[in-house]
Short mmCIF file of C-alpha atoms and ligand atoms in Angstrom, two decimals:
data_model
loop_
_atom_site.label_atom_id
_atom_site.label_comp_id
_atom_site.label_asym_id
_atom_site.label_seq_id
_atom_site.Cartn_x
_atom_site.Cartn_y
_atom_site.Cartn_z
CA MET A 59 14.40 -21.05 -27.85
CA THR A 60 11.72 -22.32 -25.48
CA ASN A 61 11.41 -20.89 -22.00
CA ARG A 62 12.59 -24.20 -20.54
CA ALA A 63 15.72 -24.28 -22.70
CA ALA A 64 16.43 -20.67 -21.82
CA THR A 65 16.10 -21.48 -18.14
CA ASP A 66 18.46 -24.44 -18.36
CA GLY A 67 21.01 -22.43 -20.27
CA ALA A 68 20.79 -19.56 -17.80
CA ALA A 69 21.36 -21.84 -14.82
CA ALA A 70 24.93 -22.46 -15.99
CA ASP A 71 25.67 -18.69 -15.62
CA ALA A 72 23.84 -18.29 -12.33
CA GLY A 73 25.25 -15.88 -9.76
CA PRO A 74 25.29 -16.25 -5.97
CA MET A 75 22.09 -16.82 -3.95
CA VAL A 76 20.21 -13.63 -3.32
CA ARG A 77 17.35 -12.94 -0.94
CA ALA A 78 15.04 -9.92 -1.24
CA VAL A 79 12.54 -9.22 1.52
CA ALA A 80 9.81 -6.57 1.20
CA PRO A 81 7.33 -5.96 4.02
CA GLY A 82 3.65 -5.21 3.70
CA ARG A 83 2.27 -1.99 5.14
CA VAL A 84 -0.64 -0.82 7.22
CA ASN A 85 -1.83 2.73 6.82
CA LEU A 86 -2.53 4.25 10.22
CA ILE A 87 -4.28 7.28 8.74
CA GLY A 88 -4.47 9.17 5.44
CA ASP A 89 -6.25 7.04 2.86
CA HIS A 90 -7.08 8.15 -0.68
CA THR A 91 -4.85 11.16 -0.27
CA ASP A 92 -1.67 10.00 -2.00
CA TYR A 93 -2.78 10.46 -5.62
CA MET A 94 -4.09 13.94 -4.72
CA GLY A 95 -0.81 15.30 -3.32
CA GLY A 96 -1.95 14.87 0.28
CA VAL A 97 -0.35 13.32 3.34
CA ALA A 98 -0.50 9.90 5.02
CA LEU A 99 1.04 8.09 7.95
CA PRO A 100 1.59 4.39 7.18
CA MET A 101 4.08 1.90 8.59
CA THR A 102 5.61 -1.35 7.41
CA ILE A 103 4.52 -4.51 9.22
CA PRO A 104 6.28 -7.74 10.12
CA LEU A 105 4.57 -9.66 7.29
CA ALA A 106 6.60 -9.84 4.10
CA THR A 107 7.22 -11.19 0.62
CA THR A 108 10.55 -13.01 0.27
CA ILE A 109 12.18 -13.88 -3.05
CA THR A 110 15.14 -16.23 -2.88
CA GLY A 111 17.17 -17.46 -5.82
CA ARG A 112 19.94 -16.61 -8.28
CA ARG A 113 20.43 -13.90 -10.85
CA VAL A 114 20.75 -15.42 -14.32
CA PRO A 115 20.93 -13.97 -17.82
CA HIS A 116 17.92 -13.60 -20.12
CA VAL A 117 15.02 -15.19 -18.17
CA VAL A 118 12.87 -14.79 -15.11
CA SER A 119 11.53 -18.03 -13.65
CA LEU A 120 9.65 -17.81 -10.35
CA THR A 121 7.38 -20.10 -8.37
CA SER A 122 5.08 -18.76 -5.66
CA ASP A 123 3.85 -20.49 -2.53
CA HIS A 124 0.43 -18.85 -3.11
CA GLU A 125 0.03 -19.72 -6.79
CA PRO A 126 -0.15 -22.97 -8.72
CA GLU A 127 1.48 -21.73 -11.94
CA THR A 128 5.15 -20.86 -12.40
CA LEU A 129 6.06 -17.56 -14.05
CA HIS A 130 8.40 -17.77 -17.06
CA LEU A 131 9.55 -14.59 -18.79
CA THR A 132 12.10 -14.14 -21.52
CA LEU A 133 13.91 -10.78 -21.45
CA PRO A 134 13.27 -8.16 -22.60
CA VAL A 135 9.62 -8.04 -21.46
CA THR A 136 7.57 -5.80 -23.72
CA ASP A 137 3.93 -6.27 -22.71
CA ALA A 138 3.70 -6.87 -18.96
CA ALA A 139 -0.06 -6.37 -18.86
CA ARG A 140 -0.64 -9.53 -20.92
CA THR A 141 1.59 -11.79 -18.80
CA ARG A 142 0.26 -15.18 -17.74
CA PRO A 143 -0.19 -16.29 -15.02
CA SER A 144 -1.71 -12.96 -14.08
CA TRP A 145 0.05 -12.77 -10.68
CA GLY A 146 3.28 -12.50 -12.68
CA ARG A 147 2.27 -9.11 -14.10
CA TYR A 148 3.80 -7.29 -11.14
CA VAL A 149 7.13 -8.99 -11.75
CA ALA A 150 6.80 -8.51 -15.49
CA GLY A 151 5.97 -4.81 -15.01
CA VAL A 152 9.08 -4.09 -13.01
CA THR A 153 11.18 -6.20 -15.39
CA GLN A 154 9.80 -4.26 -18.38
CA LEU A 155 10.27 -0.78 -16.92
CA GLY A 156 13.23 -1.26 -14.59
CA ASP A 157 15.88 -2.34 -17.11
CA PRO A 158 17.39 -4.97 -14.78
CA PRO A 159 20.94 -6.18 -15.43
CA GLY A 160 19.59 -9.71 -16.09
CA GLY A 161 16.98 -12.21 -15.03
CA PHE A 162 16.31 -14.30 -11.95
CA GLU A 163 15.41 -17.87 -11.02
CA GLY A 164 13.89 -18.58 -7.65
CA ILE A 165 10.95 -18.89 -5.32
CA ILE A 166 8.51 -16.44 -3.78
CA THR A 167 7.10 -16.96 -0.33
CA SER A 168 4.79 -14.52 1.40
CA THR A 169 3.19 -14.13 4.81
CA ILE A 170 1.02 -11.22 3.62
CA PRO A 171 -2.59 -12.19 2.95
CA ILE A 172 -3.42 -11.36 -0.67
CA GLY A 173 -6.15 -8.84 -1.37
CA ALA A 174 -6.41 -7.85 2.30
CA GLY A 175 -5.32 -4.21 1.97
CA LEU A 176 -1.80 -4.83 3.33
CA SER A 177 0.04 -4.10 0.06
CA SER A 178 0.85 -7.67 -0.94
CA SER A 179 1.19 -6.51 -4.55
CA ALA A 180 3.50 -3.55 -3.84
CA SER A 181 5.55 -5.84 -1.63
CA LEU A 182 5.89 -8.37 -4.47
CA THR A 183 6.84 -5.65 -6.96
CA VAL A 184 9.52 -4.13 -4.70
CA ALA A 185 10.92 -7.56 -3.76
CA ALA A 186 11.11 -8.45 -7.45
CA ALA A 187 12.92 -5.22 -8.32
CA LEU A 188 15.52 -5.83 -5.61
CA ALA A 189 15.92 -9.50 -6.48
CA LEU A 190 16.53 -8.55 -10.11
CA GLY A 191 19.35 -6.24 -9.05
CA ILE A 192 17.63 -2.95 -9.94
CA GLU A 193 19.46 -0.24 -8.02
CA ARG A 194 17.68 3.07 -7.31
CA ASP A 195 17.37 5.34 -4.31
CA PRO A 196 14.23 4.60 -2.23
CA ILE A 197 12.05 7.30 -3.83
CA GLU A 198 13.06 6.39 -7.40
CA LEU A 199 12.58 2.69 -6.63
CA ALA A 200 9.08 3.45 -5.30
CA ARG A 201 8.30 5.50 -8.42
CA LEU A 202 9.47 2.67 -10.66
CA CYS A 203 7.42 0.08 -8.75
CA GLN A 204 4.32 2.29 -8.82
CA ARG A 205 4.62 2.70 -12.59
CA ALA A 206 5.23 -1.00 -12.97
CA GLU A 207 2.06 -1.79 -11.03
CA ASN A 208 0.01 0.82 -12.92
CA THR A 209 1.27 -0.61 -16.22
CA ALA A 210 0.74 -4.23 -15.23
CA THR A 211 -2.75 -3.88 -13.79
CA GLY A 212 -4.20 -0.73 -15.33
CA VAL A 213 -5.16 0.49 -11.83
CA PRO A 214 -4.11 4.15 -11.32
CA SER A 215 -2.94 3.61 -7.76
CA GLY A 216 -0.81 6.15 -5.93
CA ILE A 217 2.71 5.78 -4.52
CA MET A 218 1.95 5.36 -0.80
CA ASP A 219 2.44 1.59 -0.62
CA GLN A 220 5.67 1.45 -2.59
CA LEU A 221 7.15 4.47 -0.79
CA THR A 222 6.35 3.05 2.64
CA ILE A 223 8.04 -0.20 1.69
CA THR A 224 11.18 1.35 0.17
CA ALA A 225 11.69 4.48 2.28
CA SER A 226 10.60 3.71 5.82
CA GLN A 227 13.20 3.62 8.59
CA PRO A 228 13.47 0.67 10.98
CA GLY A 229 11.21 0.89 14.03
CA THR A 230 9.26 3.97 12.91
CA ALA A 231 6.08 4.83 11.06
CA THR A 232 6.45 7.10 8.03
CA LEU A 233 4.82 10.49 7.57
CA ILE A 234 4.64 10.99 3.81
CA ASP A 235 3.99 14.26 2.03
CA PHE A 236 2.95 13.37 -1.51
CA GLU A 237 3.12 16.94 -2.77
CA SER A 238 6.86 17.17 -2.15
CA THR A 239 7.43 13.39 -2.11
CA THR A 240 9.21 13.58 1.22
CA VAL A 241 9.20 11.13 4.12
CA GLU A 242 9.73 11.68 7.81
CA PRO A 243 10.12 8.96 10.45
CA VAL A 244 7.58 9.11 13.29
CA SER A 245 8.03 7.12 16.51
CA ILE A 246 5.19 5.10 17.97
CA PRO A 247 4.94 6.11 21.63
CA GLU A 248 4.98 3.71 24.57
CA GLY A 249 1.52 2.58 25.41
CA PHE A 250 0.26 2.57 21.80
CA GLN A 251 -0.39 -0.90 20.37
CA PHE A 252 -1.59 -1.17 16.78
CA TRP A 253 -3.46 -4.24 15.55
CA VAL A 254 -4.39 -5.36 12.05
CA ILE A 255 -7.65 -7.30 11.88
CA ASP A 256 -8.93 -8.98 8.74
CA SER A 257 -12.56 -8.35 7.83
CA GLY A 258 -12.38 -11.59 5.85
CA GLN A 259 -13.59 -9.87 2.67
CA ARG A 260 -11.10 -10.10 -0.19
CA ARG A 261 -10.93 -7.46 -2.87
CA THR A 262 -9.08 -6.45 -5.97
CA LEU A 263 -8.67 -2.91 -7.23
CA ASP A 264 -8.89 -4.05 -10.85
CA GLY A 265 -12.55 -3.04 -11.06
CA SER A 266 -13.40 0.56 -11.75
CA ARG A 267 -14.19 1.76 -8.22
CA TYR A 268 -10.69 2.87 -7.18
CA ALA A 269 -10.24 4.56 -10.56
CA SER A 270 -13.64 6.27 -10.38
CA ARG A 271 -12.93 7.65 -6.91
CA ARG A 272 -9.68 9.07 -8.22
CA THR A 273 -11.41 10.63 -11.23
CA GLU A 274 -14.02 12.22 -8.96
CA CYS A 275 -11.26 13.74 -6.80
CA GLU A 276 -9.51 15.05 -9.88
CA ARG A 277 -12.72 16.65 -11.15
CA ALA A 278 -13.19 18.31 -7.75
CA ALA A 279 -9.59 19.55 -7.84
CA GLU A 280 -10.14 21.06 -11.31
CA ILE A 281 -12.74 23.30 -9.67
CA LEU A 282 -11.14 23.89 -6.27
CA GLY A 283 -7.39 23.51 -6.84
CA PRO A 284 -5.38 21.10 -4.65
CA LEU A 285 -7.97 19.60 -2.26
CA ARG A 286 -5.53 19.48 0.63
CA HIS A 287 -5.27 23.29 0.57
CA ALA A 288 -8.87 24.04 -0.37
CA ASP A 289 -11.00 26.24 1.88
CA PRO A 290 -13.63 24.05 3.66
CA VAL A 291 -16.25 26.75 3.01
CA THR A 292 -15.55 26.56 -0.72
CA ILE A 293 -15.71 22.76 -0.61
CA GLU A 294 -19.16 22.94 1.02
CA ALA A 295 -20.31 25.30 -1.73
CA LEU A 296 -19.67 22.70 -4.46
CA ILE A 297 -22.99 21.92 -6.11
CA ASP A 298 -22.24 18.34 -7.16
CA HIS A 299 -22.73 16.36 -3.95
CA VAL A 300 -20.47 13.46 -5.01
CA LEU A 301 -17.56 15.79 -5.80
CA ARG A 302 -18.28 17.72 -2.60
CA SER A 303 -18.13 14.54 -0.48
CA ARG A 304 -14.95 13.29 -2.12
CA ALA A 305 -13.27 16.68 -1.71
CA ARG A 306 -14.40 16.89 1.93
CA HIS A 307 -12.84 13.51 2.63
CA VAL A 308 -9.45 14.32 1.05
CA HIS A 309 -9.21 17.70 2.73
CA SER A 310 -10.34 16.57 6.18
CA GLU A 311 -8.20 13.41 6.02
CA CYS A 312 -5.08 15.51 5.39
CA VAL A 313 -5.93 17.65 8.43
CA ARG A 314 -6.41 14.47 10.50
CA VAL A 315 -3.01 13.12 9.40
CA SER A 316 -1.24 16.22 10.78
CA GLU A 317 -3.24 16.10 14.00
CA PHE A 318 -2.57 12.38 14.34
CA ALA A 319 1.20 12.94 13.96
CA HIS A 320 1.00 15.53 16.77
CA ALA A 321 -1.01 13.09 18.94
CA LEU A 322 1.74 10.49 18.45
CA ASP A 323 4.37 13.10 19.38
CA ASN A 324 2.40 13.92 22.53
CA GLY A 325 1.62 10.31 23.41
CA ASP A 326 -2.08 11.24 23.37
CA ILE A 327 -3.85 7.95 22.71
CA THR A 328 -7.35 9.39 23.18
CA THR A 329 -6.91 11.99 20.45
CA ALA A 330 -5.12 9.53 18.16
CA GLY A 331 -7.98 7.03 18.53
CA ARG A 332 -10.63 9.67 17.96
CA LEU A 333 -8.91 10.79 14.74
CA MET A 334 -8.82 7.18 13.50
CA ASP A 335 -12.56 6.85 14.21
CA GLU A 336 -13.26 10.14 12.39
CA GLY A 337 -11.12 9.01 9.47
CA HIS A 338 -13.12 5.83 9.23
CA ALA A 339 -16.41 7.71 9.24
CA SER A 340 -15.11 9.94 6.44
CA LEU A 341 -14.03 6.94 4.34
CA ARG A 342 -17.43 5.32 4.94
CA ASP A 343 -19.72 8.31 4.47
CA ASP A 344 -17.88 10.75 2.21
CA PHE A 345 -15.61 8.44 0.23
CA GLU A 346 -17.95 5.40 0.30
CA VAL A 347 -15.31 2.70 0.34
CA SER A 348 -16.46 0.73 3.38
CA THR A 349 -18.50 -2.49 3.22
CA ASP A 350 -20.80 -4.45 5.52
CA ALA A 351 -17.95 -6.81 6.41
CA ILE A 352 -15.69 -3.90 7.36
CA GLU A 353 -18.44 -2.21 9.37
CA GLY A 354 -19.14 -5.42 11.28
CA THR A 355 -15.45 -5.81 12.10
CA VAL A 356 -15.09 -2.16 13.16
CA ASP A 357 -18.19 -2.29 15.39
CA SER A 358 -17.12 -5.46 17.17
CA LEU A 359 -13.64 -4.07 17.86
CA ARG A 360 -14.92 -0.73 19.15
CA ALA A 361 -16.95 -2.60 21.78
CA ILE A 362 -13.76 -3.99 23.36
CA PRO A 363 -12.48 -2.07 26.40
CA GLY A 364 -9.05 -0.51 25.86
CA VAL A 365 -9.60 0.01 22.11
CA HIS A 366 -9.24 3.72 21.32
CA GLY A 367 -9.78 3.85 17.56
CA VAL A 368 -10.53 1.62 14.59
CA ARG A 369 -10.51 2.41 10.86
CA LEU A 370 -10.35 0.66 7.56
CA THR A 371 -6.88 0.76 6.08
CA GLY A 372 -5.78 1.09 2.47
CA ALA A 373 -8.17 1.38 -0.42
CA GLY A 374 -11.24 -0.14 1.27
CA PHE A 375 -13.85 -2.27 -0.54
CA GLY A 376 -12.86 -5.11 1.83
CA GLY A 377 -9.59 -6.14 3.45
CA CYS A 378 -8.24 -5.25 6.87
CA VAL A 379 -8.91 -2.68 9.53
CA VAL A 380 -6.35 -1.14 11.89
CA ALA A 381 -7.06 -0.68 15.60
CA LEU A 382 -5.25 1.31 18.29
CA ALA A 383 -5.38 -0.31 21.71
CA GLU A 384 -3.75 -0.05 25.08
CA PRO A 385 -1.09 -2.66 25.89
CA GLY A 386 -2.50 -5.88 27.32
CA VAL A 387 -5.63 -5.80 25.16
CA GLU A 388 -5.87 -8.89 22.93
CA LEU A 389 -7.60 -8.48 19.57
CA PRO A 390 -8.34 -11.16 16.96
CA GLY A 391 -5.57 -10.25 14.49
CA TRP A 392 -1.91 -9.32 14.22
CA SER A 393 -0.34 -7.04 16.80
CA VAL A 394 2.02 -4.97 14.66
CA ALA A 395 5.08 -2.85 15.33
CA PRO A 396 6.86 -1.00 12.50
CA ALA A 397 9.25 -3.24 10.56
CA GLY A 398 12.08 -1.90 8.43
CA PRO A 399 12.19 -1.12 4.72
CA ALA A 400 12.69 -3.69 1.99
CA THR A 401 16.19 -5.24 1.86
CA VAL A 402 18.26 -7.40 -0.45
CA GLU A 403 21.28 -9.48 0.51
CA VAL A 404 23.67 -11.87 -1.11
CA LEU A 405 23.64 -15.11 0.89
C1 LIG B 579 -4.20 1.52 -2.32
C2 LIG B 579 -3.28 2.25 -3.31
C3 LIG B 579 -2.58 3.43 -2.63
C4 LIG B 579 -3.55 4.30 -1.89
C5 LIG B 579 -4.50 3.50 -1.02
C6 LIG B 579 -5.58 4.34 -0.40
O1 LIG B 579 -3.44 0.92 -1.33
O2 LIG B 579 -2.31 1.36 -3.83
O3 LIG B 579 -1.84 4.15 -3.59
O4 LIG B 579 -4.27 5.13 -2.78
O5 LIG B 579 -5.11 2.45 -1.75
O6 LIG B 579 -5.03 5.22 0.51
#
């Protein structure tokens, strides 16, 4: 049976219209900590991937407003990593691992810029899981989507993006502890305005740099134990300067996340901004994931009165930065408030 014939046959058994919406996320602080059992404080943003269509038996057929080629899959999917077009690997991954009750025919639209560090791929994966009718609690859904992404792309990314998207609560940022896999809602105080600004540099994590950073952290942890709990004096005694720098970043970033959460609780914008600036310096100098485009964007934003802190957000190597400003300040990007978690509804 060809894909087209399968699609036509499936249409006859189509269920009601379904719409799944999964937001992107911006990480306020705590980058490159998730895969080391650290902590982070991200929030969902009002940019999202939407999948609308009908559940059908046997096939997945999806068009995307960002991509020229339609995705056609015949169930069961057995080798998501080889799917063509390549954007369909995220959908194929979650279809392969998630054991959905059937397939789906529909369209994908997204307001999240792709490759900009705002979790467009995790958003697509979660939206696809929900559209397909996969039912899990938020943590299990995030675990499934992380595995799907790892399988589909070969990138050993952590669970922060998926967990933010599935487990956040409306109107709050999310403090995540990756050691215990627990989430806690955190309110954004009055007088704090977060902005997301695009450096204009696109990136993919498919190259080896994300993976090599993770490997370096794991080598450091083999010597020191969990980096989050390591003694700073012991970290500084590491002979290998690359491992020492990576360990210093993970440890200090986890400390900053806790202090940042307290600064939010106390409505202390000066401290919160300073911690963001320090986090950026650590990602630039110790973790070496900044770029000239990011540095240019950060410098220009810091020169604007009323901006308290600016840092790269997500993996780095390009993409967006996040800024904390006083109300009334206008920056060249998206002013963002926490959105809710991903949802699915029958129309
Ligand atoms: C990407 C990964 C996440 C996380 C961040 C860095 O977004 O998908 O798991 O590691 O980079 O904090």
